[in-house]
XYZ file of C-alpha atoms in Angstrom:
576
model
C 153.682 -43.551 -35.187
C 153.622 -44.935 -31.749
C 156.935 -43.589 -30.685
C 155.380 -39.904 -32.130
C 152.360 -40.766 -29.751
C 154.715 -42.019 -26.964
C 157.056 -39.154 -27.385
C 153.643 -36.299 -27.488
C 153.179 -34.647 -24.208
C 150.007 -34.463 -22.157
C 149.419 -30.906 -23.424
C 149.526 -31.584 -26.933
C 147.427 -35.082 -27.050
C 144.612 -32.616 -24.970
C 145.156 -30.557 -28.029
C 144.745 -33.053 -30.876
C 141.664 -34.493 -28.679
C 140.585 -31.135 -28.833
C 140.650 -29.847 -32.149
C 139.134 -33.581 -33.430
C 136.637 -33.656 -30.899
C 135.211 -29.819 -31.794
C 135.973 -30.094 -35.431
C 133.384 -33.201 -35.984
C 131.247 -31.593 -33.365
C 130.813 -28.096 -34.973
C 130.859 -29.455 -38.225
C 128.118 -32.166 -37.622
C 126.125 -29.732 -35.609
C 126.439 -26.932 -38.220
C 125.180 -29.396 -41.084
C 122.348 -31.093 -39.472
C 121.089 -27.246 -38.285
C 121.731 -26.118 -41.725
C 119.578 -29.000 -43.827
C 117.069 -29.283 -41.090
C 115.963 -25.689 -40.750
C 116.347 -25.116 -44.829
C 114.145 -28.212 -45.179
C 111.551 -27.326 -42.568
C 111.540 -23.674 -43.362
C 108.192 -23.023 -43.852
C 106.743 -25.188 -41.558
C 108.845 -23.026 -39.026
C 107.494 -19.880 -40.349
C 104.003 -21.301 -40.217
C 104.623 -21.965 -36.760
C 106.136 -19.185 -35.456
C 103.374 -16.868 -37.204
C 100.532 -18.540 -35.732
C 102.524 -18.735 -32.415
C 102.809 -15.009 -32.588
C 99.316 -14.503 -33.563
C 98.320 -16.675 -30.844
C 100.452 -15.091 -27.766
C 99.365 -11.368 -28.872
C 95.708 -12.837 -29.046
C 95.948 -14.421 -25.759
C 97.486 -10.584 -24.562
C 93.855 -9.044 -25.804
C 91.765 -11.631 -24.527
C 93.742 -10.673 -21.525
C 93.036 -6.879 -21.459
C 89.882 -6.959 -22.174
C 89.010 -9.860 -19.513
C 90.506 -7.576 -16.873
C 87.912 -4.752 -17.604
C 84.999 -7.628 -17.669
C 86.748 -8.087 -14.349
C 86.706 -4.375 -13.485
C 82.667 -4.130 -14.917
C 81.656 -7.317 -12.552
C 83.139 -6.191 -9.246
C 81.759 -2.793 -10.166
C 78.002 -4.123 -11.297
C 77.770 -6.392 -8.179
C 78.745 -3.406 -6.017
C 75.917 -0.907 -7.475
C 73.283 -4.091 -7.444
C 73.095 -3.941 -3.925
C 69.812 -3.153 -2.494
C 72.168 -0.395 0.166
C 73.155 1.190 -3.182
C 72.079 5.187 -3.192
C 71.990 7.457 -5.618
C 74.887 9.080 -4.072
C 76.841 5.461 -3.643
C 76.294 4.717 -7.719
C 77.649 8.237 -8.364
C 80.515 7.397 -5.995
C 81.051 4.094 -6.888
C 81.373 5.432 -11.187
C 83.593 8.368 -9.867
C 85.797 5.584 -7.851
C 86.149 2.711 -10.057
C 87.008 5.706 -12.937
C 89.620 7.606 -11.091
C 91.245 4.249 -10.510
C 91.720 3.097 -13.756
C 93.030 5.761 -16.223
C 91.999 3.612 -19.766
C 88.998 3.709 -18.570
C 87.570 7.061 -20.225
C 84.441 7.107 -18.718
C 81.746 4.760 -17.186
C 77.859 5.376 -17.393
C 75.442 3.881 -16.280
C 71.854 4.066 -18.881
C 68.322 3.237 -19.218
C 66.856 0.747 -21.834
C 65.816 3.935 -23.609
C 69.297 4.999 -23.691
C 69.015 7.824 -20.980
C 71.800 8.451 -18.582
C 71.483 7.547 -14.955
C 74.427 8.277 -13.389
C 78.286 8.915 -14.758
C 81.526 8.865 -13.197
C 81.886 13.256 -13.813
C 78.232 14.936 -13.645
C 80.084 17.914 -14.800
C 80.821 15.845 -19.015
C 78.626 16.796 -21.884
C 76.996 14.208 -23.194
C 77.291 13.918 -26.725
C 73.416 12.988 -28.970
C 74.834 9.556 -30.248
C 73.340 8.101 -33.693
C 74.154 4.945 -32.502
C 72.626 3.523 -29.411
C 73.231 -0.026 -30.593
C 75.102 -0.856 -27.793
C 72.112 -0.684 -25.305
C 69.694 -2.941 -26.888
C 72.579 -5.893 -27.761
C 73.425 -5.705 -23.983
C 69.686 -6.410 -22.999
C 68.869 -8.889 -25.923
C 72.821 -10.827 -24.565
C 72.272 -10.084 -20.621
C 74.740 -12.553 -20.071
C 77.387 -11.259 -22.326
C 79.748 -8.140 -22.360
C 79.356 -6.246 -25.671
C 82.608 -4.787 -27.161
C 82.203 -2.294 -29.619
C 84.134 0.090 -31.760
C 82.926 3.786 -31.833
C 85.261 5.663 -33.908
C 84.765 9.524 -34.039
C 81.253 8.212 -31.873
C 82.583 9.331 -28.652
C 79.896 9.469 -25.465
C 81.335 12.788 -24.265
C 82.603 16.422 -25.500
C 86.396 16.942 -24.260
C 88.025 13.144 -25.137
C 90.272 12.991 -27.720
C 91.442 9.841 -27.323
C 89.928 6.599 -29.230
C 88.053 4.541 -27.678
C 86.060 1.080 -27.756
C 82.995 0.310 -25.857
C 82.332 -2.261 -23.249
C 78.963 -2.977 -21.715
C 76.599 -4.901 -20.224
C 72.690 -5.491 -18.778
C 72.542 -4.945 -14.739
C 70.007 -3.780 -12.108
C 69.910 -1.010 -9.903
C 68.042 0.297 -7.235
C 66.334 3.514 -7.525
C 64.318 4.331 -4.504
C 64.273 0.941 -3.721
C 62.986 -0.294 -7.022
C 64.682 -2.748 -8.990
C 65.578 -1.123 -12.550
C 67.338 -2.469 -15.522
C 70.108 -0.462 -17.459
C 72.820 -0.990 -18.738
C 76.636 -0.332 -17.415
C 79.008 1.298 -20.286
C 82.695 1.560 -20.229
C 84.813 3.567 -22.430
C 88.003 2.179 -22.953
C 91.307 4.478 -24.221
C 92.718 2.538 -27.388
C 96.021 3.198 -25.906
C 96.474 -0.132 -24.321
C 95.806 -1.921 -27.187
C 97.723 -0.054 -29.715
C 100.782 -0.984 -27.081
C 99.415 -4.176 -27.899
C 99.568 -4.278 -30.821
C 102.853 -2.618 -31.511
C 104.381 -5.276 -29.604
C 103.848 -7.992 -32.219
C 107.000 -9.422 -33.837
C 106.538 -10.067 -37.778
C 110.680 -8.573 -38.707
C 110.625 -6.047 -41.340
C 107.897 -5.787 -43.527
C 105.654 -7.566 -41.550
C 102.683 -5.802 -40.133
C 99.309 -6.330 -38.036
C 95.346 -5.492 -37.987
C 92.816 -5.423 -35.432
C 89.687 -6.017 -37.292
C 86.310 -4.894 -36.169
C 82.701 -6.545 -36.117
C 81.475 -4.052 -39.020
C 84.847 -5.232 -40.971
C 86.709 -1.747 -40.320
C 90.380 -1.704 -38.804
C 90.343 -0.406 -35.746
C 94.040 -0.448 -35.294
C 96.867 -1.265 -37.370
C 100.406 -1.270 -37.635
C 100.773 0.088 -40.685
C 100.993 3.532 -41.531
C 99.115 3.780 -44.960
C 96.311 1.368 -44.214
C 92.412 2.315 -44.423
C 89.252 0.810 -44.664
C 89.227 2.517 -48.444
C 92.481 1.285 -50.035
C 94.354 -1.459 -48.197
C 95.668 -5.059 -49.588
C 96.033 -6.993 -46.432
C 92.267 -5.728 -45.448
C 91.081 -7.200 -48.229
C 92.985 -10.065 -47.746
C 91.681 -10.459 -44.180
C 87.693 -9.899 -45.616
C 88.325 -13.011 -47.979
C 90.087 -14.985 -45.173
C 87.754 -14.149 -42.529
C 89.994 -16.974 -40.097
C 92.564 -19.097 -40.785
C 96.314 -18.562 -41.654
C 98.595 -19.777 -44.860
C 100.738 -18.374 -47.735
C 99.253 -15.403 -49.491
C 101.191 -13.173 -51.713
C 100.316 -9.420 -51.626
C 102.117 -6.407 -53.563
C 104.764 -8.922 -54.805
C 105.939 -10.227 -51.965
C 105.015 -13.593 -49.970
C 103.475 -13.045 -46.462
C 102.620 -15.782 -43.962
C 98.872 -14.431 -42.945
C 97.158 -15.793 -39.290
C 93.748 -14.386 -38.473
C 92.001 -15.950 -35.037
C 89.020 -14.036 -33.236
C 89.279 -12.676 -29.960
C 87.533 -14.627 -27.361
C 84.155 -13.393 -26.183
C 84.547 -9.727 -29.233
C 83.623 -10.041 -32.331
C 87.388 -8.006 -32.992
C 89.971 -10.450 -35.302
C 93.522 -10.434 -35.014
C 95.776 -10.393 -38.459
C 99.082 -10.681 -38.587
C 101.226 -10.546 -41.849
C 105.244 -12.404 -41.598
C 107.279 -11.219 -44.896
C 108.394 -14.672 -45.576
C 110.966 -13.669 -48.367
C 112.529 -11.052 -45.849
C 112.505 -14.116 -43.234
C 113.791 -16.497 -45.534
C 116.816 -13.593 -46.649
C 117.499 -12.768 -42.810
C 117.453 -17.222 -42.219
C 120.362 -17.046 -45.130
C 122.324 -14.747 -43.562
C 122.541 -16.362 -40.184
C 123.534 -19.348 -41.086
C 126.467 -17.802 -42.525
C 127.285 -15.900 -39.605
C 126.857 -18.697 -36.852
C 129.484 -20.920 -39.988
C 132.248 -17.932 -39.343
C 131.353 -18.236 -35.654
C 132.213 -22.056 -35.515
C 135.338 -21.310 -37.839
C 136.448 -18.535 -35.534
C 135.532 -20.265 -32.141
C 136.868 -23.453 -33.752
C 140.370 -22.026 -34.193
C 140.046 -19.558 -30.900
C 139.673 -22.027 -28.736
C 142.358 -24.779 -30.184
C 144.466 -21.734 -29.003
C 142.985 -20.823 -25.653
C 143.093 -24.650 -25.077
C 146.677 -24.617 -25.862
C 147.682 -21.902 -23.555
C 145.323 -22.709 -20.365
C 146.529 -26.908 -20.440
C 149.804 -26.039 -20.432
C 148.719 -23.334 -17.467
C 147.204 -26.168 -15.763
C 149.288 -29.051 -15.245
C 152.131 -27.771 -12.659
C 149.447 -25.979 -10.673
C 147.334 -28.661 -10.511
C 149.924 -31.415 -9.452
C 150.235 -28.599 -6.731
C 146.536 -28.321 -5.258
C 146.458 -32.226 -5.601
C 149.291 -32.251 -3.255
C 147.350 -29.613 -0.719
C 144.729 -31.460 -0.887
C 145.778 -34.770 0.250
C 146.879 -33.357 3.402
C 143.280 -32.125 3.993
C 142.298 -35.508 3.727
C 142.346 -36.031 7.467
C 139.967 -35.359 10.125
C 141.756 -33.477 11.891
C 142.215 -30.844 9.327
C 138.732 -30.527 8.058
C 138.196 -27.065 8.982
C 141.795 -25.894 7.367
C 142.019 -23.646 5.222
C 144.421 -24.436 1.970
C 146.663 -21.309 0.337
C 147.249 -21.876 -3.345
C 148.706 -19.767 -5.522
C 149.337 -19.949 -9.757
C 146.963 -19.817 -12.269
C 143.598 -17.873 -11.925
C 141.892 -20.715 -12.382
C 143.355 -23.157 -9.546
C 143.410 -20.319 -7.333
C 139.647 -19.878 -8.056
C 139.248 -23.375 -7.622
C 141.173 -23.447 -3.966
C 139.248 -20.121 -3.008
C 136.085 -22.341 -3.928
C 137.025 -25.284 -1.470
C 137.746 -22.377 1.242
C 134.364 -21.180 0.561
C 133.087 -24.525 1.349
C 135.048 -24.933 4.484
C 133.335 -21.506 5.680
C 129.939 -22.369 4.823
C 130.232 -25.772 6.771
C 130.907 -23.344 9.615
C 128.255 -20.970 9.079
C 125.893 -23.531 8.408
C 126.496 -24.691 11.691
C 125.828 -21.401 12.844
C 122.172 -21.108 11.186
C 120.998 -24.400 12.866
C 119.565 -22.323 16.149
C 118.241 -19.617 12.824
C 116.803 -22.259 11.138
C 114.706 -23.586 14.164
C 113.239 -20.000 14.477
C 112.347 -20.320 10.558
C 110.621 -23.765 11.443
C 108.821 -22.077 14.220
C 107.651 -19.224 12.011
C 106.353 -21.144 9.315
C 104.225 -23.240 11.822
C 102.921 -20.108 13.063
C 102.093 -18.736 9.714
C 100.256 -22.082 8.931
C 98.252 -21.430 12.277
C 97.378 -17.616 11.722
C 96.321 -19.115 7.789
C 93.950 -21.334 9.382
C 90.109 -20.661 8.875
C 88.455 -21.361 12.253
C 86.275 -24.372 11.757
C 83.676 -23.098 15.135
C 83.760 -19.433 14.341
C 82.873 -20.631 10.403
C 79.826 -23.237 11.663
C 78.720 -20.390 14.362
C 78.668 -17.765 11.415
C 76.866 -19.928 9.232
C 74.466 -21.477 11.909
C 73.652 -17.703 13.012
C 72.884 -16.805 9.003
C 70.368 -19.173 8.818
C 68.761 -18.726 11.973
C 68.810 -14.599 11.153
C 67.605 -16.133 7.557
C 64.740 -18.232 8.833
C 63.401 -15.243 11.060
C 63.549 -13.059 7.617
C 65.983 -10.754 9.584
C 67.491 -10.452 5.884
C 69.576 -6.676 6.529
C 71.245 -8.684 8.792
C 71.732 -11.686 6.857
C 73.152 -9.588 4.287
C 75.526 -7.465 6.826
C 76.568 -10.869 7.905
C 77.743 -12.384 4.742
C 79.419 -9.182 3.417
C 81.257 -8.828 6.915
C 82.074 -12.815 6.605
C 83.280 -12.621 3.023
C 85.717 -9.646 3.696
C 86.583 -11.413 6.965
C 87.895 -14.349 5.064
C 89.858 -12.209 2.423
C 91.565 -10.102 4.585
C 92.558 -13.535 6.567
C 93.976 -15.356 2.987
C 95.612 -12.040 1.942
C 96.934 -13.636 -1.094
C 99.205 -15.558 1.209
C 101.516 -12.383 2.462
C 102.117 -12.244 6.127
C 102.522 -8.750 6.491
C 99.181 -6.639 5.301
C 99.020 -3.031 5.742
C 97.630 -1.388 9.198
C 94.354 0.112 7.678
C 93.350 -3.541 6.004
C 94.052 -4.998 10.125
C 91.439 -2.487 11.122
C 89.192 -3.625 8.308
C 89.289 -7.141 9.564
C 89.041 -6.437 13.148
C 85.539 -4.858 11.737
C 84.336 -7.124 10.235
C 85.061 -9.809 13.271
C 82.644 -7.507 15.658
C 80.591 -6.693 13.094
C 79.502 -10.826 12.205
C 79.978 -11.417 16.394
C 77.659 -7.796 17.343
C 74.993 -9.892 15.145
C 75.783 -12.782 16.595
C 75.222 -11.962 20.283
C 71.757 -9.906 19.371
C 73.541 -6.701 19.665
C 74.222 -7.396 23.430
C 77.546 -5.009 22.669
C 78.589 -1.725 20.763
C 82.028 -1.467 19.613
C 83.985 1.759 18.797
C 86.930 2.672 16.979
C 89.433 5.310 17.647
C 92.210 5.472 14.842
C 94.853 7.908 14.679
C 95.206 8.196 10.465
C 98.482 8.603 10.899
C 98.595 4.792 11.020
C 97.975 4.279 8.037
C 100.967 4.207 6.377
C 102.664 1.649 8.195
C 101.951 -2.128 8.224
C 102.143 -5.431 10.345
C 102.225 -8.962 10.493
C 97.971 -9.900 10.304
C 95.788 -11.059 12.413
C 96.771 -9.754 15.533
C 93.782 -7.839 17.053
C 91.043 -10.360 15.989
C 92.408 -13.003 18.606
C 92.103 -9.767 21.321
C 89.105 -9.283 20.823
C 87.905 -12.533 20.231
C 89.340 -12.854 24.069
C 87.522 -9.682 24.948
C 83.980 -10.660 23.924
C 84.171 -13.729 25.108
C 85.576 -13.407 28.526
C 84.986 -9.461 28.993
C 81.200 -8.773 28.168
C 78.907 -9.860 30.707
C 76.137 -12.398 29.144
C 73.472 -10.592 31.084
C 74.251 -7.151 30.115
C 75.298 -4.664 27.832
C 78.943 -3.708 26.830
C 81.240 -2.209 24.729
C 84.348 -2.959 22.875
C 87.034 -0.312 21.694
C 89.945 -0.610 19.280
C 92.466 2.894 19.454
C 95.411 3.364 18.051
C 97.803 5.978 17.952
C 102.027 6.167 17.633
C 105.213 7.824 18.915
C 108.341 8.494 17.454
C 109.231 4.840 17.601
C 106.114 2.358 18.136
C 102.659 1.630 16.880
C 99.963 1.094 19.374
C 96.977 -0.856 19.564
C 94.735 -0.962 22.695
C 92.014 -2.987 22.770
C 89.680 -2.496 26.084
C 86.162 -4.123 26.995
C 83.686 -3.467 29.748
C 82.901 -6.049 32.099
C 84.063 -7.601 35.435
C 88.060 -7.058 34.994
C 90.834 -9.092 35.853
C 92.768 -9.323 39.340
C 96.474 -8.664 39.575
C 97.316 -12.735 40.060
C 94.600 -13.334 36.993
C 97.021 -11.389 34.867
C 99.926 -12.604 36.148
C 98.427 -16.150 35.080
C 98.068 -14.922 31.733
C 101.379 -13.708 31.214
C 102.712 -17.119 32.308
C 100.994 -18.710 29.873
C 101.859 -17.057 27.079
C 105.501 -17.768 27.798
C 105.097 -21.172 28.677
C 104.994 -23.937 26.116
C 103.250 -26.571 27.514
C 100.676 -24.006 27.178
C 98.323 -25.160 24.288
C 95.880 -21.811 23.969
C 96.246 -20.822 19.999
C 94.152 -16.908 21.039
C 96.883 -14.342 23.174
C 99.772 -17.183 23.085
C 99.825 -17.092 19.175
C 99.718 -13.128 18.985
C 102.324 -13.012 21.232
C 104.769 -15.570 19.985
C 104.252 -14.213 16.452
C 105.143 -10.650 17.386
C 108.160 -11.999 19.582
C 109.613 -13.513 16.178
C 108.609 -10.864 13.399
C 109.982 -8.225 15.622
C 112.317 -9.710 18.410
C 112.267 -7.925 21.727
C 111.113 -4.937 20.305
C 107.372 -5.461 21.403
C 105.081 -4.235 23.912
C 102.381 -7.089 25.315
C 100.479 -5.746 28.344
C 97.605 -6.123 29.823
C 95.728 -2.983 32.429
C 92.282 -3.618 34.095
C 89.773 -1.807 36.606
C 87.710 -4.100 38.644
C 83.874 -4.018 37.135
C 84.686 -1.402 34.431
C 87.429 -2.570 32.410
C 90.118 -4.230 30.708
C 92.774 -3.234 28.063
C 95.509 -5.271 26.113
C 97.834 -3.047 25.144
C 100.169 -4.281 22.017
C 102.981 -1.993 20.511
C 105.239 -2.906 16.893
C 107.843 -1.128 15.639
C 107.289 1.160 12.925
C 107.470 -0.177 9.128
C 106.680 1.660 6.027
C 104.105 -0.034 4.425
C 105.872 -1.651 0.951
C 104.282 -1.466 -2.406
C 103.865 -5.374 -2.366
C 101.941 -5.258 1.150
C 98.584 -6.297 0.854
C 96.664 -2.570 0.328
């Protein structure tokens, strides 16, 4: 026996280690899968069914949070004191066209009359059941969700729909009113939904309602009149466990959708599961027979592939062993495999050069990330001055202003956040700049006007943020004259090649050596100033040389900072 093992070459004792190795390994595996699955079965299934029930619940709850979502934004938009008649109807027709489940939105009296709807132009339909309006008032805290079938608000949809609503004010003529804000929402979403619940063949799903009638279901020949699994569900009302229906044993989950009154069945055919479980274990036992027996002969063929050709790179690679020869290159030939592996250790030779190449491009990265941490910064002084100026405004019950000023601040801010993107699109960095001079016009008592003149044309493109705010930061405070009146104004306009912004200011002006200081400060880095200096040096590395940063002034009537970017399409994931 030893002289057999003596006299066995390297290849074959790789094989025998091999085929024990995998044999026990397969075999063990395959055995403790087999015995632990079969004995845990229906724990498994119990699992997995109230996972599933659980994830698709989670996928409502979901859905119809987003249109809660949708309802707030809208409701705290029309609650506004500034809020028209015309605004509400503009506001409905908005917020409508925007989202197509939404059907339609209307706004109603407690009596049930309609105020204003996203079309004028629908036919209201009489309704039997006003329901709706009184639960919303008696719950004002609450969103009501409730089925309507064949109770549809309007002549003309044909789709099914749920209602959503919920108690608000408005304003009408300046008098606070209560009504109540109805959406109604296409079924379509849901049913998708719903149809994307996983209970293998023969399973099915319900979505129950509040007056115990399905509002959808997965099944094709299920009614409120005639169905087994609804009346399954009705005796159930929650819970989950093994229920046998039309001869066959289901797993049945049934959990409530947070903040409806809707429940969520689902139905697992545990004899199909426990057939298809059956059948895969015998496949994956041919698969370990088959890859058991494969690969004793691929593992033949690629050790005895292997040896020569590696004694070969070992050899190579020993004389790479030296310093001097660290950025050589080795040529192997042979077997795919060693020649991958030598093309591999050439790789990494060539990216020990290149990544001595990026050192200079990571420095620039460095550099851009610390100026993307300074344009993310919220300005502690402007914040307190805001702040300090809203209660002053506040305390002299100056409240249109306090209101303009908190609206202007809180659109400031989330413009500046951006959900964290650096590059926002040009119509949202004209919104910002607005909001700046409008919180600053209150600021300084209205001592300025400020003007914009926008060439639309702009508005396709986009650029890195927060570049004119800094401008005209600098032009307020070091353009307008404390004891007079000025104005500020914001163009822009393009060419073939460049966007332009000019931002000029009335006031004394600056002297040919004043801007010459200026633009040596903005290249020089001892140079602390976070206002031009930061716009410049941010432009410099989003868009190279390709930049225009100038500055033109008249003595005593005005200055202009002129700033040009290249053009860029605004991107679907720009901040809109």
């Amino acid at each position: 026996m030893k002289k057999i093992r003596r006299d066995m070459g390297f290849n074959w004792k790789l094989n025998v280690v091999f085929f024990t190795i995998i044999s026990v390994a397969l075999v063990a595996a395959f055995l403790a899968s087999y015995f632990t699955t079969t004995g845990r079965f229906e724990s498994v299934t119990e699992n997995n069914a109230i996972s599933i029930n659980q994830q698709v619940t989670l996928n409502f709850e979901a859905y119809f949070e987003e249109h809660r979502v949708l309802m707030g934004l809208l409701s705290e938009s029309i609650e506004t004191e500034s809020s028209s008649a015309a605004d509400i109807q503009n506001l409905l027709t908005s917020y409508q066209f925007s989202n197509p489940n939404v059907e339609s939105i209307t706004l109603f009296t407690p009596e049930g009359a309609i105020v204003k709807n996203d079309t004028p132009s629908k036919l209201y339909r009489s309704r039997s059941d006003v329901s709706f309006i009184a639960q919303s008032l008696d719950n004002p805290l609450l969103y009501i969700v409730t089925p309507q079938p064949d109770n549809r608000l309007y002549y003309g949809t044909t789709s099914d729909t749920i209602l959503m609503s919920k108690a608000m004010y408005y304003y009408d003529e300046d008098v606070r009113q209560l009504g109540v804000l109805a959406f109604e929402i296409d079924l379509a979403a849901l049913e998708s939904i719903l149809d994307s619940v996983y209970t293998i063949d023969g399973g099915h799903s319900l979505l129950i309602g509040p007056n115990e009638t399905v509002i959808l279901t997965t099944l094709s020949n299920c009614n409120d009149a005639e169905c087994g699994s609804v009346d399954l569900v009705l005796d159930m009302v929650i819970g989950s466990g093994f229920e046998m229906l039309e001869d066959s044993r289901y797993y049945v989950s049934i959990q409530t959708i947070a903040q409806t009154r809707f429940r969520l069945a689902t139905f697992m055919n545990v004899d199909v599961l426990q057939t298809t479980n059956e059948t895969l274990f015998l496949i994956i036992f041919l698969i370990f027979v088959s890859t058991l027996v494969v690969g004793l002969f691929v593992f033949n063929i690629v050790s005895k592939a292997m040896t020569k050709p590696l004694i070969r790179l070992q050899n190579h690679m020993k004389e790479l062993n030296h310093r001097d020869h660290l950025y050589q290159e080795v040529s192997i030939t042979g077997q795919k495999e060693i020649v991958e592996l030598g093309n591999e250790y050439n790789r990494m030779i060539r990216e020990i050069r290149t990544l001595l190449k990026n050192l200079e491009h990571e420095e620039n990265e460095k550099r851009k990330t610390e100026l993307i941490a300074l344009q993310t910064q919220i300005n502690p002084h402007f914040l307190y001055n805001t702040l300090d100026s809203i209660v002053g405004l506040s305390e002299q019950n100056k409240h249109e202003d306090v209101i303009n000023m908190v609206v202007s601040l809180s659109r400031f801010f989330r413009i500046s956040i951006s959900k964290g993107q650096p590059i926002i699109a040009i119509q949202k960095e004209l919104e910002h700049a607005q909001n700046y001079l409008n919180i600053q016009k209150i600021r300084y008592g209205y001592q300025f006007d400020y003007r914009f003149d926008v060439n639309p044309e702009v508005y396709q493109y986009s650029t890195i943020k927060l570049i004119l705010q800094p401008l005209i930061e600098n032009a307020i405070y070091h353009g307008i004259e404390q004891d007079e009146t000025g104005e500020i104004t914001i163009k822009t306009d393009l060419d073939d090649e460049f966007i332009h912004f000019y931002v000029t200011n009335t006031g004394y002006g600056l002297t040919d050596e004043q801007i010459a200081t200026i633009y040596r400060n903005i290249h020089d880095d001892a140079y602390t100033s976070v206002g031009l200096k930061n716009v410049y040096q941010r432009l410099k590395l989003y868009y190279q040389t390709r930049i225009i940063f100038e500055f033109y002034s008249d003595i005593d009537v005005s200055t202009t900072i002129h700033i040009a970017i290249p053009k860029h399409p605004m991107r679907s994931d720009d901040e809109a």
